[in-house]
DNA sequence: TCTTGACCCTAACGTAACGTTATCGTTTAT
DNA sequence: ATAAACGATAACGTTACGTTAGGGTCAAGA
């Protein structure tokens, strides 16, 4: 197989193959007199492995090490990488929190309700907590209390969710593509993402479920007739626009 | 202030200041005849803002736009960035899952219990679920059921946690720094990270709480006298070794 | 006054993983 | 024979600096 065939088959660019050749990560089995690179099944197999590790975020250098050195412990490499990824995710979580805080400060108005929205998450009123925080640091205490807090959080989140339902119901007669609608649906997206991790597709699919599933629809339409449909449309538009 | 003072003050390198000067992101108020860069309070302020956005992962180009253009909507920029970060986090979550799956395949033995460990998370037995999955896609269904599943998950997690407690109790007489101990504590770390996000410090702090807090200690020591202390030590060693 | 540190400067290559021209040779079908 | 499709190498561009390399500046002590 020549470069284009391989590239098209696995969905990478020709340049990438050139590059992998240049750095010795994936050499073609041989080259024709004209210098054309010729790849065979075994190169394809190696390429699959390369792409696998690449998808996991490994740098090419490491991939080369891992593949070239069968004695290299792949499991260990995976474990190490796993922890690097965890660290990265924590970093991102921190950034997300910071942004939220900042927006709350910057925006002020609408976000004042955001303030309230998270007020319940603060346990500073509990004297034992106060002491615990000083002794062990905030983060550890927060984590240790995760189970207990989870209930409070959930209660509070439910309230927040209800509020947002109401605010969505208020505008359910407007165009789901309108700026207001999209802003509030974005809030909805962010709110859900505080609970779990939602892809845009999942978000859109969820909107459809709101309409198709009786149980969901009834519950949602309690806030206003037609809200489920409105939300589905707004959610689809939102997801597609990203 | 000269470069070194500024650099030391805010904790960046001199080269970084040179760089910011070169790309016009942060120019010193003036330079001496000898070409020395002199910064004043207002530059420091701008630098703080730069570092703030940088911490959020903004590229320098954008930071320049945001800061140079007061009409540029900072809130909008933050919101956009927020979503980029969410996407990144989702990507990382996917990678984490993939690694886990792979390790389960690769390792086989110990991880066979991992298989079981997650078996309860599969709802394929429910016929309605089956249908729902086909109609809306797995991800959406999973998310829609988050609340219901959460309970199951929690139950199941509790079981998993208990199992791990037992396996930790089994080796509680050994050295917390031993390979076995560290392996199992690593599992513990990963398990907790499936529930929430734990920094290494929080993890370590949590270990201390296991010992200091009577409630925790009693519960843990049910699995074996001295387990709490053993876990604290192992957790501290683990955290420090990363 | 000269020297020695401590500090400053510019210039330029290196990094990761290719994307993107630019220029040119090869193969194949018409 | 010629054009279309494909292949090749070469080399700059990208991000945010780290890292030498080579060489001035300034204040203080000998």
Coordinates of C-alpha atoms (C1' of nucleotides) in Angstrom, one line a residue:
Chain A
X1 CA 0.0 0.0 0.0
X2 CA 1.1 3.5 -0.8
X3 CA 0.9 6.5 1.5
X4 CA -2.5 7.7 0.4
X5 CA -4.2 4.3 0.8
X6 CA -2.9 3.9 4.3
X7 CA -3.7 7.5 5.2
X8 CA -7.2 7.2 4.0
X9 CA -7.7 3.9 5.6
X10 CA -6.8 4.9 9.1
X11 CA -7.8 8.5 8.8
X12 CA -4.5 10.3 9.2
X13 CA -2.6 12.6 6.8
X14 CA 0.2 11.7 4.5
X15 CA 2.3 14.2 6.2
X16 CA 1.9 12.3 9.4
X17 CA 3.2 9.1 7.8
X18 CA 6.1 11.1 6.4
X19 CA 6.7 12.4 9.9
X20 CA 6.5 8.9 11.5
X21 CA 9.0 7.7 9.0
X22 CA 11.3 10.6 9.6
X23 CA 11.4 10.0 13.4
X24 CA 11.7 6.3 12.9
X25 CA 8.3 5.6 14.6
X26 CA 6.9 3.8 11.6
X27 CA 9.1 2.9 8.7
X28 CA 7.6 1.5 5.5
X29 CA 8.6 -2.1 4.8
X30 CA 10.5 -0.9 1.8
X31 CA 10.5 1.8 -0.8
X32 CA 10.4 1.5 -4.6
X33 CA 13.2 2.7 -6.8
X34 CA 11.4 6.0 -7.1
X35 CA 11.4 6.4 -3.4
X36 CA 7.7 5.5 -2.9
X37 CA 6.9 4.2 0.6
X38 CA 5.3 0.8 0.6
X39 CA 3.5 -0.4 3.7
X40 CA 2.3 -3.9 4.5
X41 CA -0.2 -5.4 6.9
X42 CA 2.4 -5.5 9.7
X43 CA 3.1 -1.8 9.4
X44 CA -0.7 -1.2 9.6
X45 CA -0.9 -3.2 12.7
X46 CA 1.9 -1.2 14.3
X47 CA 0.2 2.0 13.1
X48 CA -3.0 0.9 14.9
X49 CA -1.0 0.5 18.1
X50 CA 0.6 3.9 17.6
X51 CA -2.8 5.5 17.2
X52 CA -4.1 3.8 20.2
X53 CA -1.5 5.2 22.4
X54 CA -1.7 8.5 20.7
X55 CA -5.4 8.7 21.5
X56 CA -4.4 8.3 25.1
X57 CA -2.3 11.3 24.9
X58 CA 1.1 9.6 24.9
X59 CA 3.9 11.6 23.2
X60 CA 5.3 9.9 20.2
X61 CA 8.7 9.4 21.8
X62 CA 7.1 7.3 24.5
X63 CA 5.1 5.4 22.0
X64 CA 8.3 4.5 20.2
X65 CA 9.8 3.3 23.5
X66 CA 6.8 1.3 24.4
X67 CA 6.5 -0.4 21.0
X68 CA 10.2 -0.9 20.3
X69 CA 10.8 -2.4 23.7
X70 CA 8.6 -5.4 24.3
X71 CA 10.2 -5.7 27.7
X72 CA 8.9 -2.2 28.5
X73 CA 6.1 -2.7 30.9
X74 CA 3.0 -1.5 29.1
X75 CA 0.8 -1.8 32.1
X76 CA 3.1 0.3 34.1
X77 CA 3.2 2.9 31.3
X78 CA -0.5 2.9 31.3
X79 CA -0.7 3.3 35.0
X80 CA 1.7 6.2 35.0
X81 CA -0.2 7.8 32.3
X82 CA -3.4 7.2 34.1
X83 CA -2.2 9.3 37.0
X84 CA -0.9 12.1 34.7
X85 CA -4.4 12.2 33.2
X86 CA -6.0 12.4 36.6
X87 CA -3.7 15.3 37.5
X88 CA -4.7 17.0 34.3
X89 CA -8.3 16.5 35.0
X90 CA -7.9 18.0 38.5
X91 CA -6.2 21.0 36.9
X92 CA -9.0 21.5 34.6
X93 CA -11.5 21.2 37.4
X94 CA -9.7 23.9 39.2
X95 CA -9.8 26.1 36.1
X96 CA -13.5 25.4 35.7
X97 CA -14.1 26.4 39.3
X98 CA -12.1 29.6 38.9
X99 CA -13.9 30.6 35.8
X100 CA -17.2 30.1 37.6
X101 CA -16.1 32.2 40.5
X102 CA -14.9 34.9 38.2
X103 CA -18.0 35.0 36.2
X104 CA -20.0 35.2 39.3
X105 CA -18.0 38.3 40.3
X106 CA -18.0 39.8 36.9
X107 CA -21.5 39.3 35.8
X108 CA -23.1 40.1 39.1
X109 CA -26.7 40.2 38.2
X110 CA -27.9 36.9 36.8
X111 CA -25.1 35.3 38.6
X112 CA -26.2 36.7 41.9
X113 CA -28.6 33.8 41.8
X114 CA -25.6 31.7 41.2
X115 CA -24.2 32.8 44.4
X116 CA -27.2 31.7 46.2
X117 CA -27.2 28.6 44.2
X118 CA -23.9 27.5 45.8
X119 CA -24.5 29.0 49.2
X120 CA -25.7 25.7 50.5
X121 CA -22.4 24.1 49.6
X122 CA -20.7 26.0 52.3
X123 CA -20.3 24.3 55.6
X124 CA -18.6 27.0 57.5
X125 CA -21.5 27.2 59.9
X126 CA -20.6 23.9 61.5
X127 CA -18.2 24.4 64.3
X128 CA -16.7 21.0 64.1
X129 CA -16.1 21.6 60.4
X130 CA -14.3 24.8 61.2
X131 CA -11.9 23.0 63.5
X132 CA -11.5 20.1 61.1
X133 CA -10.6 22.5 58.3
X134 CA -7.9 24.1 60.3
X135 CA -6.5 20.8 61.3
X136 CA -6.5 19.0 58.0
X137 CA -6.9 21.6 55.3
X138 CA -10.1 22.4 53.4
X139 CA -9.7 20.1 50.5
X140 CA -9.3 17.0 52.6
X141 CA -12.3 17.8 54.8
X142 CA -14.4 18.5 51.8
X143 CA -13.5 15.2 50.4
X144 CA -14.0 13.3 53.6
X145 CA -17.4 14.8 53.9
X146 CA -18.3 13.9 50.3
X147 CA -20.9 11.4 51.3
X148 CA -22.7 13.6 53.7
X149 CA -22.4 16.7 51.6
X150 CA -23.6 14.8 48.6
X151 CA -27.0 14.7 50.1
X152 CA -27.1 18.4 50.8
X153 CA -25.6 19.0 47.4
X154 CA -28.3 17.0 45.8
X155 CA -31.0 18.7 47.6
X156 CA -29.6 22.0 46.7
X157 CA -29.0 21.0 43.2
X158 CA -32.6 19.9 42.9
X159 CA -33.6 23.4 44.0
X160 CA -31.3 25.0 41.5
X161 CA -32.6 22.7 38.8
X162 CA -36.1 23.6 39.7
X163 CA -35.3 27.3 39.5
X164 CA -33.7 26.9 36.1
X165 CA -36.8 24.9 35.0
X166 CA -38.9 27.8 36.0
X167 CA -36.7 30.3 34.2
X168 CA -36.9 28.1 31.1
X169 CA -40.6 27.8 31.4
X170 CA -40.9 31.5 31.5
X171 CA -39.5 31.8 28.0
X172 CA -40.9 28.6 26.5
X173 CA -43.0 30.5 24.0
X174 CA -40.1 32.2 22.4
X175 CA -37.8 30.9 19.7
X176 CA -35.6 28.1 21.0
X177 CA -32.8 29.6 18.9
X178 CA -33.2 33.0 20.4
X179 CA -30.4 34.5 22.5
X180 CA -32.2 34.2 25.8
X181 CA -33.2 30.6 25.1
X182 CA -29.7 29.7 24.2
X183 CA -28.2 31.4 27.2
X184 CA -30.5 29.6 29.6
X185 CA -29.9 26.3 27.8
X186 CA -26.2 26.9 28.2
X187 CA -26.8 27.3 31.9
X188 CA -28.6 24.0 31.8
X189 CA -25.7 22.4 30.1
X190 CA -23.3 23.8 32.6
X191 CA -25.5 22.7 35.5
X192 CA -25.6 19.2 34.2
X193 CA -21.9 19.2 33.8
X194 CA -21.5 20.1 37.4
X195 CA -23.2 16.8 38.2
X196 CA -21.7 14.5 35.6
X197 CA -19.9 14.8 32.3
X198 CA -22.0 15.4 29.3
X199 CA -20.9 15.3 25.7
X200 CA -22.9 17.5 23.3
X201 CA -24.3 14.5 21.7
X202 CA -25.5 13.1 25.0
X203 CA -26.9 16.5 25.8
X204 CA -28.9 16.6 22.6
X205 CA -30.0 13.0 23.1
X206 CA -31.2 13.9 26.6
X207 CA -33.3 16.6 25.1
X208 CA -35.0 14.1 22.8
X209 CA -35.6 11.8 25.7
X210 CA -37.4 14.6 27.5
X211 CA -40.0 14.6 24.7
X212 CA -40.1 10.9 23.9
X213 CA -40.2 9.6 27.4
X214 CA -43.6 10.1 29.1
X215 CA -42.2 10.1 32.5
X216 CA -39.7 12.8 31.7
X217 CA -42.1 14.9 29.7
X218 CA -44.8 14.9 32.3
X219 CA -42.4 16.0 34.9
X220 CA -40.9 18.7 32.8
X221 CA -44.2 20.0 31.5
X222 CA -45.3 20.5 35.1
X223 CA -43.3 23.7 34.9
X224 CA -45.2 24.8 31.9
X225 CA -47.1 23.2 29.1
X226 CA -44.7 22.5 26.2
X227 CA -41.5 23.1 28.1
X228 CA -40.1 19.6 27.2
X229 CA -40.4 20.3 23.5
X230 CA -39.0 23.7 23.9
X231 CA -36.0 22.4 25.8
X232 CA -35.4 19.6 23.3
X233 CA -35.3 22.1 20.5
X234 CA -33.1 24.5 22.3
X235 CA -30.8 21.8 23.4
X236 CA -30.5 20.4 19.9
X237 CA -29.8 23.9 18.5
X238 CA -27.3 24.5 21.3
X239 CA -25.5 21.2 20.7
X240 CA -25.4 21.7 16.9
X241 CA -24.1 25.2 17.2
X242 CA -21.0 24.0 19.1
Chain B
X1 CA 11.9 47.2 39.0
X2 CA 14.2 45.2 37.0
X3 CA 13.5 41.9 35.4
X4 CA 14.8 39.7 38.3
X5 CA 12.8 41.5 40.9
X6 CA 9.6 41.1 38.9
X7 CA 10.3 37.5 38.0
X8 CA 11.0 36.6 41.6
X9 CA 8.0 38.4 42.8
X10 CA 5.5 36.7 40.7
X11 CA 7.3 33.5 40.2
X12 CA 8.0 33.4 36.5
X13 CA 11.3 33.3 34.6
X14 CA 13.2 36.3 33.2
X15 CA 13.0 34.6 29.8
X16 CA 9.2 34.8 30.1
X17 CA 9.4 38.5 30.6
X18 CA 11.6 38.8 27.6
X19 CA 9.2 36.8 25.7
X20 CA 6.2 38.8 26.7
X21 CA 8.1 41.9 25.8
X22 CA 9.0 40.4 22.4
X23 CA 5.4 39.5 21.5
X24 CA 4.1 42.8 22.8
X25 CA 2.1 41.2 25.6
X26 CA 3.8 43.1 28.4
X27 CA 6.2 46.0 27.5
X28 CA 8.2 47.6 30.3
X29 CA 7.3 51.1 31.0
X30 CA 10.7 52.2 29.7
X31 CA 14.3 51.0 29.3
X32 CA 17.5 52.5 30.7
X33 CA 20.2 53.7 28.4
X34 CA 21.9 50.4 28.8
X35 CA 18.7 48.7 27.6
X36 CA 17.6 47.4 31.0
X37 CA 13.8 46.8 31.2
X38 CA 12.1 48.8 34.0
X39 CA 8.7 47.8 35.1
X40 CA 6.3 49.8 37.3
X41 CA 3.2 48.9 39.4
X42 CA 0.9 49.2 36.4
X43 CA 2.9 46.6 34.5
X44 CA 2.7 44.3 37.5
X45 CA -1.0 44.7 37.5
X46 CA -1.2 43.8 33.9
X47 CA 1.1 40.9 34.5
X48 CA -1.2 39.6 37.2
X49 CA -4.1 39.6 34.8
X50 CA -2.0 37.8 32.2
X51 CA -1.1 35.1 34.6
X52 CA -4.7 34.8 35.7
X53 CA -5.8 34.1 32.1
X54 CA -2.8 31.9 31.5
X55 CA -3.7 29.8 34.5
X56 CA -7.0 29.2 32.9
X57 CA -5.2 27.9 29.8
X58 CA -5.8 30.8 27.5
X59 CA -3.2 31.1 24.8
X60 CA -1.1 34.3 25.0
X61 CA -2.6 35.6 21.8
X62 CA -6.0 35.6 23.2
X63 CA -4.8 37.1 26.4
X64 CA -3.4 40.0 24.5
X65 CA -6.7 40.5 22.6
X66 CA -8.7 40.3 25.8
X67 CA -6.5 42.8 27.7
X68 CA -5.8 45.1 24.8
X69 CA -9.4 45.4 23.9
X70 CA -11.5 46.5 26.8
X71 CA -14.6 46.3 24.6
X72 CA -13.8 42.6 24.1
X73 CA -16.3 40.8 26.2
X74 CA -14.4 39.1 28.9
X75 CA -17.4 37.2 30.1
X76 CA -18.0 35.8 26.7
X77 CA -14.4 34.8 26.4
X78 CA -14.6 33.0 29.8
X79 CA -17.8 31.2 28.7
X80 CA -16.3 30.0 25.5
X81 CA -13.2 28.9 27.3
X82 CA -15.4 27.2 29.9
X83 CA -16.8 25.0 27.2
X84 CA -13.5 24.2 25.7
X85 CA -12.4 23.0 29.1
X86 CA -15.4 20.9 29.5
X87 CA -14.7 19.3 26.2
X88 CA -11.1 18.7 27.2
X89 CA -12.3 17.1 30.4
X90 CA -14.6 14.8 28.6
X91 CA -11.8 13.8 26.4
X92 CA -9.6 13.0 29.4
X93 CA -12.5 11.0 30.9
X94 CA -12.7 9.0 27.8
X95 CA -9.0 8.3 27.8
X96 CA -9.2 7.3 31.5
X97 CA -11.9 4.9 30.7
X98 CA -10.0 3.4 27.8
X99 CA -7.0 2.9 29.9
X100 CA -9.0 1.1 32.5
X101 CA -10.6 -1.1 30.0
X102 CA -7.2 -1.9 28.4
X103 CA -5.6 -2.6 31.7
X104 CA -8.4 -4.9 32.6
X105 CA -7.8 -6.8 29.4
X106 CA -4.0 -6.8 29.7
X107 CA -3.6 -7.6 33.3
X108 CA -6.3 -10.2 33.6
X109 CA -5.8 -11.6 37.0
X110 CA -6.1 -8.9 39.7
X111 CA -8.2 -7.0 37.3
X112 CA -10.6 -9.8 36.8
X113 CA -12.0 -8.6 40.1
X114 CA -12.1 -5.3 38.5
X115 CA -14.4 -6.7 35.9
X116 CA -16.8 -7.9 38.5
X117 CA -16.3 -4.6 40.2
X118 CA -18.0 -2.9 37.4
X119 CA -20.4 -5.5 36.3
X120 CA -23.1 -4.0 38.4
X121 CA -22.9 -0.8 36.4
X122 CA -24.3 -2.5 33.4
X123 CA -28.1 -2.2 33.0
X124 CA -28.4 -4.4 29.9
X125 CA -30.7 -6.7 31.8
X126 CA -33.5 -4.2 31.8
X127 CA -35.5 -4.7 28.6
X128 CA -36.7 -1.1 28.6
X129 CA -33.1 0.0 28.8
X130 CA -32.2 -2.1 25.9
X131 CA -34.8 -0.5 23.8
X132 CA -33.9 2.9 25.0
X133 CA -30.3 2.4 24.2
X134 CA -31.1 1.6 20.6
X135 CA -33.3 4.5 20.3
X136 CA -31.2 7.2 21.8
X137 CA -27.7 5.9 22.0
X138 CA -25.9 4.6 25.1
X139 CA -24.4 7.7 26.3
X140 CA -27.7 9.7 26.5
X141 CA -29.5 6.9 28.2
X142 CA -26.7 6.5 30.8
X143 CA -26.9 10.2 31.5
X144 CA -30.7 10.3 31.7
X145 CA -30.6 7.5 34.2
X146 CA -27.9 9.1 36.2
X147 CA -30.1 9.7 39.2
X148 CA -31.5 6.2 39.3
X149 CA -28.2 4.6 38.5
X150 CA -26.5 6.7 41.1
X151 CA -28.1 4.7 43.8
X152 CA -27.1 1.4 42.2
X153 CA -23.7 2.8 41.6
X154 CA -23.4 3.8 45.2
X155 CA -24.4 0.5 46.4
X156 CA -22.1 -1.2 44.1
X157 CA -19.3 1.1 44.9
X158 CA -19.8 0.4 48.5
X159 CA -19.3 -3.2 47.8
X160 CA -16.2 -2.5 45.8
X161 CA -14.9 -0.3 48.5
X162 CA -15.6 -3.0 51.0
X163 CA -13.7 -5.6 49.0
X164 CA -10.8 -3.3 48.7
X165 CA -10.9 -2.7 52.4
X166 CA -10.7 -6.4 52.9
X167 CA -7.8 -6.7 50.5
X168 CA -6.0 -4.0 52.4
X169 CA -6.8 -5.5 55.7
X170 CA -5.2 -8.7 54.5
X171 CA -1.8 -7.1 54.1
X172 CA -2.1 -4.6 57.0
X173 CA 0.8 -6.2 58.8
X174 CA 3.2 -5.6 56.0
X175 CA 5.3 -2.6 55.3
X176 CA 3.1 0.3 54.0
X177 CA 5.9 1.1 51.6
X178 CA 6.0 -2.4 50.2
X179 CA 5.0 -3.0 46.6
X180 CA 1.8 -4.8 47.4
X181 CA 0.7 -2.1 49.8
X182 CA 1.5 0.6 47.3
X183 CA -0.3 -1.2 44.5
X184 CA -3.5 -1.6 46.6
X185 CA -3.3 1.9 47.8
X186 CA -3.0 3.0 44.2
X187 CA -6.2 1.1 43.6
X188 CA -7.8 3.0 46.5
X189 CA -6.7 6.2 45.0
X190 CA -8.1 5.4 41.6
X191 CA -11.3 4.2 43.2
X192 CA -11.8 7.4 45.0
X193 CA -11.1 9.2 41.8
X194 CA -13.9 7.5 40.2
X195 CA -16.2 9.0 42.7
X196 CA -14.8 12.5 43.0
X197 CA -11.6 14.3 42.1
X198 CA -8.8 13.9 44.6
X199 CA -5.5 15.7 44.7
X200 CA -2.6 13.9 46.2
X201 CA -2.7 16.3 49.2
X202 CA -6.3 15.6 49.8
X203 CA -5.6 11.9 49.5
X204 CA -2.9 12.2 52.1
X205 CA -5.0 14.4 54.3
X206 CA -7.8 11.9 54.1
X207 CA -5.5 9.2 55.3
X208 CA -4.7 11.3 58.4
X209 CA -8.4 11.8 59.0
X210 CA -8.9 8.0 59.0
X211 CA -6.7 7.9 62.0
X212 CA -7.6 11.1 63.8
X213 CA -11.3 10.8 63.4
X214 CA -12.8 8.3 65.7
X215 CA -15.8 7.6 63.6
X216 CA -13.6 6.9 60.6
X217 CA -11.1 4.9 62.4
X218 CA -13.7 2.6 64.1
X219 CA -15.3 1.9 60.8
X220 CA -12.1 1.1 59.0
X221 CA -10.7 -1.0 61.8
X222 CA -13.7 -3.2 61.6
X223 CA -12.0 -4.7 58.7
X224 CA -8.9 -5.4 60.7
X225 CA -7.3 -3.9 63.8
X226 CA -4.8 -1.3 62.7
X227 CA -6.0 -0.9 59.2
X228 CA -6.6 2.8 59.6
X229 CA -3.1 3.5 60.6
X230 CA -1.8 1.2 57.9
X231 CA -3.8 3.0 55.3
X232 CA -2.8 6.4 56.5
X233 CA 0.9 5.4 56.2
X234 CA 0.5 3.8 52.9
X235 CA -1.5 6.8 51.6
X236 CA 1.1 9.2 52.8
X237 CA 3.9 7.3 51.2
X238 CA 1.9 7.0 48.0
X239 CA 1.2 10.7 47.9
X240 CA 4.7 11.7 48.7
X241 CA 6.2 9.4 46.0
X242 CA 4.2 11.1 43.2
Chain C
dT1 C1' 41.3 52.5 39.6
dC2 C1' 40.7 47.9 38.6
dT3 C1' 38.4 43.8 39.4
dT4 C1' 34.8 40.8 40.7
dG5 C1' 30.2 39.4 41.2
dA6 C1' 25.6 40.0 40.4
dC7 C1' 22.7 41.3 37.0
dC8 C1' 21.3 42.8 32.2
dC9 C1' 21.0 42.3 27.0
dT10 C1' 20.4 40.1 22.2
dA11 C1' 20.6 36.2 19.3
dA12 C1' 19.4 31.8 18.0
dC13 C1' 18.6 27.0 18.4
dG14 C1' 15.5 23.4 20.6
dT15 C1' 10.9 21.4 21.8
dA16 C1' 6.0 18.4 19.7
dA17 C1' 3.6 17.0 16.0
dC18 C1' 2.6 17.7 12.3
dG19 C1' 0.2 21.7 8.6
dT20 C1' 1.3 24.0 4.8
dT21 C1' 3.4 25.6 0.7
dA22 C1' 6.8 25.1 -3.0
dT23 C1' 9.2 22.6 -6.3
dC24 C1' 9.7 18.6 -8.8
dG25 C1' 9.7 13.4 -10.1
dT26 C1' 6.5 9.0 -11.3
dT27 C1' 2.7 6.4 -12.9
dT28 C1' -1.3 5.7 -15.4
dA29 C1' -5.0 6.5 -18.4
dT30 C1' -6.3 8.6 -22.7
Chain D
dA1 C1' 2.5 12.4 -25.7
dT2 C1' 0.3 14.6 -22.2
dA3 C1' -2.5 15.6 -18.4
dA4 C1' -4.3 14.0 -14.0
dA5 C1' -3.3 11.8 -9.8
dC6 C1' 0.0 10.6 -6.8
dG7 C1' 4.7 10.5 -4.6
dA8 C1' 9.0 12.8 -2.8
dT9 C1' 12.0 16.1 -0.3
dA10 C1' 12.8 20.6 1.7
dA11 C1' 11.8 24.0 4.8
dC12 C1' 9.2 27.4 7.2
dG13 C1' 5.3 28.0 10.7
dT14 C1' 3.0 27.0 15.1
dT15 C1' 3.3 27.6 21.2
dA16 C1' 5.7 29.3 25.0
dC17 C1' 9.2 29.6 26.5
dG18 C1' 14.2 26.8 28.2
dT19 C1' 18.7 26.9 27.3
dT20 C1' 23.1 28.0 25.9
dA21 C1' 26.4 31.4 23.9
dG22 C1' 28.7 35.6 23.9
dG23 C1' 29.0 39.9 25.7
dG24 C1' 27.7 44.6 28.2
dT25 C1' 26.5 47.2 33.0
dC26 C1' 26.7 48.5 37.7
dA27 C1' 27.9 48.8 42.5
dA28 C1' 31.3 47.5 45.9
dG29 C1' 35.6 46.1 47.7
dA30 C1' 41.0 45.9 47.1

